[in-house]
């Protein structure tokens, strides 16, 4: 039987769907750490991206730094993180923390770059008109720039999510669970079915995340790109965006 | 700087408390202080202008001469390097900038409508910022859409992308008017639409201003638009220097410099004609008679008149046509069949330019001016138009000399 059959058999074996190393548990672990990393990366990258985009100050250097971080291989990042985290706490040091740090560092660039780009791509005439009408700087940001950049920002968060989910797999090497455990164990035990099932599951998670954020991004797209003829429009369109002020 | 004496508009006396004076007091803007030190002229240099309340002041000049810069210094999108701008006597630099801007309507060529908001929400932007109750915002938006000629029931819920360029421009104007600001800044608001739509927007704009009587600073690089819309026109040349600041008729009749003369164009005589209406000229008179009147008397009167024609009128005094003196019978009654030629009928609001063009095309080059009911009021000839132009040009020159001298 080919490897595909083996993988299907492995994935459909009820024994693999229960217990602390069952698929649901591993998926949950994987998602939990990924979500944590995504939230923290967003909390760091969004404000920076919004600030440099809005003020157009230091934007290029922020993008350069972000691109640099992007170029470091994930594994190397985890390697760098280990000695630091061990200093902080030898116990967690070897489990979740190094991977989490690597995931965050890799999640930041796409969010930062897309946020910056999304904001700076908002038409200057538009923000100037908004300023000229007496919107405060903050109102221009939240009422004009952010809604118009939302879909681009969401795409950035989507690619960060894919990065993060992929990187989370490496955590297993350092003793953290998640779907990476199947890969580590599969290699160690020479169990190809387990190994490739793990790969399939990680890929499915990444594709799912990409699709989810893509959907969100389209839902947030400004009406500027709406090409529907007025006559065909229903009044029940999704309500624009938060009102200014 | 000569003090302009703008032609009083019909509504001059009713200039509402909603208008404010705008004054540029020796305003200079240099974007690049280093270049300025090296002697390069700034974008605007020592600009002084005083715009009366309730009037349209058009800033016109070639591209890059500092019109937009001047405009943006009023709502402080740009801060002057030197000098002050006074709104109703108050230096704008001393005002809170957001509060100042909420009290100044701002319209730009690119419209700057928010693509993610409905037309209604766009129009209600400033009322929303001012914290008006929701219901009043909505009501005001609907009202203003009506004012600018867009049916609220059709347009209110649409998005800007679903409107034509001209419609978007109207929304831009409605949005600027939303909080009833005393001053409006308009930067080439009709620049991006085709000539036919532009003309319509201009006419509507003038009609609107007749009721609103706001103080409007209007930027354009189209001299025809400036002449049509301005109560006063400031002709800029490079470096934000005003070459002439005067009512349009005066700029056309007595350009202050070679630059202005070139800028207004070789056809400025014709342009002046478009500023004057038949109403403004003292009409001449032709011998007239009603159909059915006795021919003998009519013939006698026509003989004594220098015009070799008689204008035949109907029972309501409406012109039927010209009767050649030679064809007038010695006796009997006058009838339609004697009419050998007609000429264009001119309304009293017809511009002299249109009148002239109609006259040049007609069989008999005499314009017959009629009132609203179509009844005969008088005649106007090419010679009369030429005479009027000469006369007013001389007067304008005298005025201009007096102002500068
Ligand atoms: N932000 C800026 N920084 C530096 N120079 C500027 C800036 N804005 C305008 N200028 C310069 O100032 C001068 C006047 O510009 P401005 O935009 O006021 O011209 P304008 O009369 O509105 O021209 P146009 O009819 O093309 O719109 C130009 O030479 C322009 O290059
Ligand atoms: Mg300009």
XYZ file of C-alpha atoms and ligand atoms in Angstrom:
682
model
C 0.000 0.000 0.000
C 1.263 3.458 -0.893
C 2.066 6.191 1.572
C -1.234 7.929 0.842
C -3.188 4.908 1.946
C -1.041 4.653 5.059
C -1.678 8.258 5.943
C -5.427 7.882 5.439
C -5.418 4.769 7.547
C -3.422 6.514 10.245
C -5.656 9.555 10.257
C -8.843 7.526 10.394
C -7.668 5.176 13.115
C -9.944 5.974 16.099
C -7.052 5.208 18.442
C -5.276 8.323 17.170
C -8.230 10.527 18.055
C -8.140 10.084 21.816
C -5.761 10.562 24.698
C -3.044 13.133 25.477
C -1.236 12.480 22.196
C -4.416 12.166 20.126
C -5.090 14.451 17.189
C -7.644 16.730 18.951
C -5.252 17.382 21.822
C -2.330 18.055 19.507
C -4.388 20.335 17.291
C -5.619 22.217 20.353
C -2.055 22.629 21.654
C -0.881 23.744 18.263
C -3.696 26.251 17.874
C -3.374 27.573 21.395
C 0.291 28.459 21.104
C -0.192 29.790 17.573
C -3.035 32.006 18.668
C -1.019 33.276 21.620
C 1.892 34.096 19.320
C -0.385 35.760 16.770
C -2.040 37.927 19.401
C 1.279 39.017 20.883
C 2.812 39.650 17.450
C -0.225 41.741 16.494
C -0.048 43.696 19.734
C 3.521 44.598 18.884
C 3.333 45.051 15.110
C -0.031 46.807 14.719
C 0.703 49.882 16.841
C 4.135 50.296 15.259
C 2.741 49.853 11.751
C -0.122 52.248 12.420
C 2.197 54.823 13.907
C 4.810 54.826 11.171
C 2.119 54.581 8.499
C 0.082 57.434 9.913
C 2.990 59.774 10.563
C 5.004 58.473 7.597
C 8.005 58.826 9.817
C 10.636 56.096 10.008
C 8.521 53.858 7.829
C 11.305 52.605 5.622
C 13.605 51.702 8.490
C 10.791 49.836 10.236
C 10.159 47.874 7.058
C 13.868 47.128 6.678
C 14.181 45.809 10.208
C 11.070 43.711 9.718
C 12.444 42.215 6.521
C 15.688 41.394 8.274
C 13.825 39.476 10.978
C 11.988 37.647 8.241
C 15.229 36.380 6.741
C 16.369 34.547 9.878
C 15.530 30.817 9.682
C 12.990 29.718 12.283
C 15.219 27.065 13.704
C 18.054 29.505 14.191
C 15.668 31.851 15.942
C 14.614 29.166 18.363
C 18.248 28.327 18.913
C 18.995 31.923 19.764
C 15.987 32.096 22.047
C 16.868 28.992 24.096
C 19.850 30.328 26.050
C 17.941 33.521 26.805
C 14.834 31.789 28.037
C 16.844 29.340 30.100
C 18.261 32.288 31.953
C 14.765 33.465 32.716
C 13.383 30.137 33.845
C 15.148 26.812 33.335
C 11.864 24.953 33.655
C 9.850 26.629 30.872
C 13.045 27.460 29.108
C 13.187 24.164 27.421
C 9.555 23.851 26.593
C 7.258 26.447 25.231
C 9.055 29.761 25.562
C 11.813 29.559 22.912
C 9.369 28.438 20.265
C 6.861 31.069 21.288
C 9.475 33.792 20.982
C 10.500 32.579 17.549
C 6.875 32.483 16.456
C 6.292 36.020 17.634
C 9.432 37.323 15.954
C 8.408 35.678 12.689
C 4.817 36.863 12.990
C 5.708 40.517 13.373
C 7.132 41.349 9.896
C 4.122 40.508 7.728
C 1.752 42.319 10.068
C 4.021 45.342 10.399
C 4.728 45.624 6.688
C 1.125 45.206 5.626
C -0.142 47.626 8.226
C 2.396 50.217 7.183
C 1.721 49.686 3.486
C -2.039 49.598 3.934
C -2.049 52.893 5.790
C 0.373 54.677 3.467
C -1.589 53.508 0.438
C -4.619 55.447 1.605
C -4.956 58.365 -0.783
C -3.221 61.499 0.512
C -6.017 63.655 -0.837
C -8.410 61.717 1.313
C -6.523 62.177 4.551
C -5.879 65.784 3.716
C -9.560 66.385 3.020
C -10.309 64.691 6.331
C -7.818 66.920 8.120
C -9.162 69.946 6.327
C -12.664 69.222 7.567
C -11.461 69.159 11.143
C -10.967 65.489 11.944
C -8.313 65.117 14.589
C -5.224 63.098 13.780
C -6.624 60.176 15.760
C -9.982 60.416 13.989
C -8.230 60.325 10.633
C -6.422 57.181 11.736
C -9.383 55.313 13.204
C -12.098 56.678 10.950
C -10.386 56.808 7.573
C -7.009 55.118 7.381
C -7.737 52.052 9.484
C -11.004 51.087 7.783
C -9.479 51.590 4.346
C -6.361 49.594 5.233
C -8.273 46.875 7.094
C -8.263 44.284 4.327
C -4.541 44.720 3.681
C -3.812 44.486 7.392
C -5.942 41.369 7.624
C -3.952 39.788 4.799
C -0.776 40.527 6.765
C -2.191 38.868 9.859
C -3.140 35.926 7.642
C 0.389 35.393 6.387
C 1.696 35.846 9.925
C -0.709 33.100 11.015
C 0.650 30.749 8.353
C 4.236 31.508 9.408
C 3.382 30.972 13.029
C 1.521 27.706 12.506
C 4.457 26.351 10.504
C 6.970 27.452 13.114
C 4.934 25.958 15.953
C 5.747 22.564 14.455
C 9.397 23.039 15.387
C 8.428 23.417 19.010
C 8.183 19.671 19.316
C 11.943 19.357 18.955
C 12.293 21.389 22.111
C 9.789 19.396 24.036
C 6.658 21.359 23.379
C 3.696 19.309 22.083
C 1.537 20.308 19.189
C 1.361 18.655 15.790
C 5.138 18.746 15.513
C 5.230 15.842 17.948
C 4.010 13.565 15.169
C 6.871 14.644 12.981
C 9.504 14.252 15.684
C 8.127 10.907 16.796
C 7.539 9.741 13.248
C 11.172 10.351 12.387
C 12.450 8.834 15.616
C 10.310 5.710 15.237
C 10.689 5.498 11.495
C 6.902 5.713 11.240
C 6.231 7.388 7.903
C 2.470 7.227 8.284
C 2.655 9.224 11.501
C 5.227 11.630 10.068
C 3.236 12.457 6.962
C -0.062 12.583 8.836
C 1.550 15.263 10.969
C 2.630 17.122 7.858
C -0.871 16.892 6.400
C -2.420 18.176 9.607
C -0.063 21.168 9.845
C -0.676 22.020 6.211
C -4.429 21.767 6.697
C -4.251 24.095 9.683
C -2.169 26.642 7.781
C -4.442 26.529 4.738
C -7.472 26.858 6.997
C -6.003 29.895 8.720
C -5.102 31.508 5.411
C -8.637 30.953 4.120
C -10.217 32.317 7.279
C -8.191 35.539 7.208
C -8.713 35.861 3.477
C -12.454 35.739 4.081
C -12.200 38.314 6.843
C -10.109 40.542 4.606
C -12.657 40.438 1.802
C -15.440 41.246 4.232
C -13.495 44.318 5.315
C -12.677 45.530 1.841
C -13.750 49.133 1.269
C -16.533 49.854 -1.170
C -14.093 51.660 -3.362
C -13.452 48.404 -5.170
C -17.124 47.565 -5.335
C -17.938 47.384 -8.992
C -21.543 46.274 -8.697
C -23.901 48.536 -10.592
C -26.018 50.661 -8.286
C -29.229 49.109 -9.542
C -28.115 45.670 -8.450
C -27.167 46.758 -4.979
C -29.244 45.748 -2.053
C -29.530 48.132 0.872
C -28.544 45.206 3.097
C -24.844 45.567 2.318
C -22.500 45.067 5.224
C -22.443 48.301 7.140
C -19.334 50.307 6.249
C -17.047 50.745 9.198
C -16.987 52.439 12.544
C -18.176 55.968 12.241
C -15.759 58.788 12.724
C -15.909 60.675 15.976
C -2.545 96.542 -3.790
C -5.528 98.344 -5.275
C -8.648 97.996 -3.245
C -11.228 96.304 -5.418
C -14.743 97.554 -5.560
C -16.667 94.452 -6.449
C -19.844 94.764 -8.420
C -22.502 94.413 -5.779
C -24.342 91.150 -6.201
C -28.121 91.079 -6.106
C -27.908 89.860 -2.548
C -25.196 92.201 -1.382
C -27.389 93.900 1.160
C -28.529 90.587 2.631
C -24.994 89.358 3.213
C -25.881 87.128 6.131
C -24.114 86.918 9.450
C -23.053 83.550 8.058
C -20.365 85.153 5.977
C -17.016 86.354 7.229
C -14.313 88.549 5.807
C -11.025 86.905 4.905
C -7.839 88.892 4.880
C -4.321 87.916 3.877
C -1.914 90.243 5.616
C 1.576 90.155 4.068
C 1.587 86.371 3.907
C 4.700 84.523 2.762
C 5.212 80.796 2.467
C 8.599 79.275 1.701
C 8.624 75.485 1.698
C 12.383 75.292 1.653
C 13.984 77.798 4.023
C 17.480 77.008 2.753
C 16.603 77.784 -0.862
C 14.909 80.935 0.388
C 18.124 82.061 2.069
C 19.897 81.473 -1.219
C 17.448 83.906 -2.753
C 14.948 81.556 -4.398
C 11.410 82.928 -4.282
C 8.942 81.080 -2.045
C 5.637 79.567 -3.101
C 3.775 82.665 -1.900
C 5.367 86.048 -1.397
C 4.028 88.913 0.656
C 0.429 88.242 -0.294
C -2.114 90.794 0.845
C -5.743 90.366 -0.133
C -8.922 91.484 1.494
C -12.040 89.548 0.615
C -15.377 91.059 1.590
C -17.944 88.899 3.363
C -20.437 87.053 1.233
C -18.471 87.286 -2.010
C -16.783 84.839 -4.287
C -13.096 85.570 -4.690
C -11.436 83.536 -7.409
C -7.710 82.885 -7.260
C -6.558 82.242 -10.792
C -3.149 81.783 -12.338
C -0.855 79.327 -14.079
C 0.046 75.971 -12.568
C 2.386 76.150 -9.595
C 1.815 79.825 -8.859
C 0.780 79.194 -5.261
C -3.021 79.153 -5.393
C -3.435 75.920 -3.465
C -0.781 76.977 -0.984
C -2.633 80.241 -0.359
C -5.913 78.406 0.127
C -4.525 75.840 2.523
C -3.059 78.518 4.730
C -6.605 79.671 5.497
C -7.578 76.385 7.141
C -4.024 75.864 8.344
C -3.275 72.717 6.413
C -0.198 74.797 5.692
C 1.202 77.340 8.135
C 2.534 80.596 6.691
C 6.217 81.356 7.094
C 5.413 85.029 7.609
C 2.313 87.154 7.893
C -1.197 86.568 9.176
C -4.539 85.443 7.841
C -7.553 87.010 9.481
C -11.046 85.577 9.524
C -13.488 88.279 10.547
C -10.509 90.097 11.968
C -9.249 87.154 14.037
C -5.836 85.665 13.256
C -6.429 82.021 12.334
C -3.149 81.076 14.015
C -4.714 81.910 17.366
C -7.696 79.616 16.828
C -7.921 75.962 17.810
C -7.121 74.204 14.567
C -9.862 71.549 14.550
C -12.492 74.023 15.656
C -11.304 76.440 12.963
C -11.501 73.790 10.260
C -14.950 72.612 11.271
C -16.098 76.148 10.598
C -14.631 76.293 7.093
C -16.073 74.315 4.193
C -13.389 72.583 2.145
C -13.883 71.193 -1.343
C -11.088 69.734 -3.462
C -10.845 68.546 -7.032
C -10.320 64.923 -6.024
C -13.450 65.288 -3.858
C -11.837 63.429 -0.953
C -15.058 61.534 -0.310
C -14.621 58.615 2.069
C -15.005 55.516 -0.110
C -16.045 53.352 2.822
C -18.935 55.554 3.860
C -22.316 56.119 2.272
C -23.022 59.433 0.586
C -25.237 60.363 3.498
C -22.514 59.621 6.054
C -20.002 61.525 3.953
C -22.198 64.609 3.877
C -22.799 64.380 7.626
C -19.082 64.285 8.449
C -18.748 67.671 10.108
C -22.135 67.564 11.888
C -21.040 64.196 13.281
C -17.766 65.695 14.466
C -19.716 68.506 16.051
C -21.811 65.946 17.895
C -25.186 66.748 16.395
C -27.938 64.255 17.275
C -28.121 61.369 14.790
C -31.549 62.315 13.505
C -30.477 65.862 12.782
C -27.335 64.698 10.975
C -29.453 62.525 8.732
C -31.997 65.222 8.128
C -29.282 67.721 7.261
C -27.574 65.292 4.876
C -30.832 64.630 3.062
C -31.619 68.319 2.859
C -28.218 69.134 1.398
C -28.352 66.366 -1.165
C -31.561 68.000 -2.330
C -29.862 71.388 -2.413
C -27.104 70.148 -4.716
C -29.611 68.420 -6.963
C -29.224 64.792 -5.912
C -32.401 62.949 -4.986
C -31.747 61.694 -1.430
C -33.916 58.627 -1.880
C -31.701 57.525 -4.754
C -28.295 58.623 -3.584
C -28.152 58.717 0.218
C -27.337 55.048 0.713
C -24.916 54.679 -2.178
C -21.140 54.688 -1.931
C -18.909 57.207 -3.725
C -17.674 54.567 -6.181
C -21.233 54.252 -7.435
C -21.477 57.899 -8.504
C -20.333 59.741 -11.595
C -17.574 62.343 -11.315
C -20.058 65.210 -11.480
C -22.287 63.647 -8.855
C -19.313 63.138 -6.581
C -18.395 66.796 -6.963
C -21.900 67.754 -5.872
C -21.582 65.529 -2.833
C -18.272 67.231 -2.077
C -20.005 70.608 -2.119
C -22.872 69.303 0.007
C -20.412 67.932 2.533
C -18.602 71.255 2.763
C -21.901 73.049 3.360
C -23.121 70.637 6.015
C -22.416 72.707 9.100
C -23.300 75.976 7.339
C -19.768 77.408 7.521
C -19.337 81.144 6.892
C -16.298 80.521 4.689
C -15.751 77.986 1.933
C -12.458 77.020 0.337
C -12.800 75.389 -3.047
C -9.729 74.095 -4.869
C -10.550 73.481 -8.536
C -13.806 71.811 -7.520
C -15.048 71.492 -11.102
C -11.671 70.767 -12.658
C -12.124 67.056 -13.199
C -15.463 66.989 -15.014
C -16.280 67.453 -18.684
C -17.109 70.950 -19.991
C -20.854 70.385 -20.150
C -21.126 69.089 -16.613
C -18.748 71.821 -15.479
C -20.946 74.503 -16.947
C -23.987 73.038 -15.228
C -22.187 72.785 -11.903
C -21.019 76.382 -12.243
C -24.521 77.626 -12.910
C -25.927 75.691 -9.988
C -23.117 76.925 -7.829
C -23.921 80.539 -8.683
C -27.602 79.990 -8.010
C -26.766 78.391 -4.671
C -24.456 81.217 -3.694
C -27.224 83.706 -4.409
C -29.132 82.202 -1.499
C -26.240 81.276 0.766
C -24.017 84.338 0.329
C -20.955 82.672 1.842
C -17.469 84.042 1.592
C -15.869 81.758 -0.948
C -12.253 81.397 -1.980
C -12.298 79.560 -5.254
C -9.161 78.323 -6.984
C -9.008 77.622 -10.695
C -6.526 77.937 -13.508
C -9.305 78.523 -16.009
C -9.697 82.249 -16.661
C -13.180 81.754 -18.107
C -14.315 80.056 -14.936
C -12.763 82.847 -12.894
C -14.592 85.509 -14.886
C -17.863 83.680 -14.713
C -17.849 82.912 -11.006
C -15.840 85.656 -9.354
C -17.205 88.771 -7.718
C -13.533 89.588 -7.475
C -10.639 87.850 -9.175
C -7.046 87.694 -8.025
C -4.715 86.949 -10.913
C -1.581 85.223 -9.593
C 1.737 84.817 -11.229
C 4.550 82.506 -10.152
C 5.639 82.939 -6.578
C 2.147 83.640 -5.296
C 2.314 87.239 -6.383
C -0.967 88.918 -7.194
C -0.768 90.889 -10.423
C -4.290 92.225 -10.284
C -7.143 92.007 -7.818
C -10.348 93.413 -9.233
C -13.836 92.570 -10.431
C -13.747 90.495 -13.624
C -15.073 93.269 -15.839
C -12.226 95.495 -14.785
C -9.596 92.833 -15.300
C -10.859 92.302 -18.830
C -11.270 95.951 -19.661
C -8.062 97.202 -18.078
C -5.504 94.476 -17.442
C -3.001 95.785 -14.926
C 0.014 94.323 -16.683
C 1.312 92.564 -19.732
C 1.116 89.302 -17.787
C -2.570 89.763 -16.972
C -3.372 90.790 -20.526
C -1.692 87.664 -21.832
C -3.284 85.479 -19.211
C -6.825 86.651 -19.920
C -6.158 86.141 -23.603
C -6.439 88.053 -26.851
C -10.178 87.488 -26.846
C -10.732 89.485 -23.704
C -13.012 91.826 -25.604
C -15.323 88.926 -26.347
C -15.014 87.715 -22.782
C -16.186 91.086 -21.561
C -19.208 90.769 -23.783
C -20.066 87.582 -21.983
C -20.140 89.523 -18.718
C -22.650 92.083 -19.954
C -26.300 91.456 -20.655
C -28.555 93.084 -23.165
C -30.306 94.567 -20.168
C -27.237 96.646 -19.328
C -27.182 98.450 -22.674
C -29.376 101.374 -23.597
C -31.609 100.010 -26.332
C -32.348 101.686 -29.639
C -35.728 101.913 -31.305
C -37.053 100.940 -34.688
C -40.183 102.305 -36.299
C -42.982 99.916 -35.403
C -46.564 99.341 -36.357
C -49.171 96.716 -35.585
C -50.585 94.437 -38.208
C -53.828 96.068 -39.303
C -52.594 99.630 -38.735
C -52.868 102.109 -41.551
C -49.982 101.855 -44.018
C -49.743 105.571 -44.850
C -48.775 106.682 -41.357
C -46.341 103.805 -40.952
C -44.683 104.612 -44.221
C -44.306 108.192 -43.241
C -42.691 107.302 -39.920
C -40.339 104.834 -41.538
C -39.228 107.426 -44.056
C -38.309 109.794 -41.293
C -36.302 107.137 -39.435
C -32.789 106.278 -40.455
C -33.589 102.556 -40.446
C -34.929 101.473 -43.824
C -37.203 98.935 -42.134
C -40.382 98.857 -40.155
C -40.903 96.295 -37.414
C -44.336 94.755 -37.643
C -45.882 93.685 -34.330
C -48.903 91.566 -33.553
C -51.820 92.653 -31.374
C -49.821 91.760 -28.226
C -46.810 93.787 -29.393
C -44.849 90.641 -30.247
C -42.547 91.128 -33.255
C -43.636 89.471 -36.495
C -40.822 90.635 -38.750
C -39.262 93.425 -40.779
C -40.980 95.189 -43.624
C -38.726 96.823 -46.183
C -39.416 100.556 -46.516
C -39.661 100.185 -50.273
C -42.407 97.594 -49.935
C -44.598 99.683 -47.665
C -47.796 100.512 -49.569
C -48.936 104.096 -49.739
C -52.365 103.210 -48.428
C -54.448 100.390 -47.000
C -53.585 98.213 -44.014
C -50.359 96.511 -42.957
C -50.355 92.708 -43.068
C -48.043 89.739 -42.406
C -47.372 89.135 -46.065
C -45.342 92.344 -46.281
C -42.727 90.901 -43.957
C -39.538 90.153 -45.852
C -37.063 89.297 -43.112
C -36.793 88.365 -39.479
C -33.976 88.789 -37.010
C -33.027 87.132 -33.749
C -35.165 87.746 -30.688
C -33.108 88.568 -27.658
C -34.111 88.170 -24.073
C -32.990 90.940 -21.764
C -30.755 88.433 -19.956
C -28.968 87.374 -23.130
C -25.259 88.156 -22.873
C -23.809 90.583 -25.363
C -21.520 87.829 -26.570
C -24.454 85.590 -27.473
C -26.319 88.554 -28.902
C -23.397 89.469 -31.126
C -23.001 85.939 -32.341
C -26.711 85.744 -33.195
C -26.582 89.084 -34.982
C -23.665 88.032 -37.149
C -25.713 85.053 -38.305
C -28.954 86.900 -39.020
C -30.418 88.295 -42.296
C -31.029 91.657 -40.684
C -28.297 92.456 -38.231
C -30.577 94.068 -35.754
C -31.417 92.241 -32.562
C -34.986 92.614 -31.405
C -35.186 92.669 -27.625
C -38.356 91.321 -26.085
C -39.603 91.075 -22.532
C -40.704 87.979 -20.678
C -44.061 87.874 -22.468
C -42.371 88.263 -25.832
C -43.433 91.886 -26.301
C -41.124 94.291 -28.142
C -38.800 96.401 -25.926
C -36.241 97.821 -28.328
C -33.414 96.931 -30.676
C -29.710 96.403 -30.394
C -27.192 96.608 -33.228
C -23.591 95.551 -33.705
C -22.574 99.216 -33.606
C -24.300 99.690 -30.280
C -22.452 96.692 -28.822
C -19.136 98.009 -30.086
C -19.878 101.465 -28.709
C -20.804 100.070 -25.328
C -17.570 98.080 -25.145
C -15.459 101.120 -25.990
C -17.230 103.244 -23.438
C -16.922 100.778 -20.562
C -13.277 100.049 -21.370
C -12.514 103.727 -21.017
C -14.383 103.950 -17.735
C -12.582 100.896 -16.366
C -9.238 102.353 -17.362
C -10.052 105.558 -15.547
C -11.083 103.594 -12.446
C -7.964 101.469 -12.571
C -5.721 104.508 -13.007
C -7.428 106.232 -10.116
C -6.896 103.169 -7.913
C -3.209 102.752 -8.673
C -2.363 106.395 -9.151
N 4.539 70.414 0.142
C 5.336 71.119 -0.664
N 6.692 71.094 -0.508
C 7.500 71.817 -1.295
N 7.063 72.586 -2.301
C 5.755 72.665 -2.528
C 4.818 71.920 -1.724
N 3.571 72.194 -2.168
C 3.724 73.028 -3.208
N 5.027 73.323 -3.425
C 5.546 74.239 -4.445
O 4.979 75.503 -4.241
C 4.604 76.096 -5.456
C 3.139 76.433 -5.431
O 2.376 75.253 -5.356
P 0.792 75.237 -5.333
O 0.349 73.857 -5.121
O 0.308 76.242 -4.352
O 0.448 75.715 -6.799
P -0.954 75.889 -7.529
O -1.056 77.312 -7.912
O -2.038 75.347 -6.690
O -0.761 75.023 -8.841
P -1.793 74.099 -9.632
O -2.634 74.992 -10.470
O -0.913 73.242 -10.460
O -2.574 73.315 -8.615
C 4.980 75.113 -6.547
O 6.181 75.523 -7.097
C 5.132 73.805 -5.830
O 6.111 73.022 -6.441
Mg -3.372 73.684 -6.890
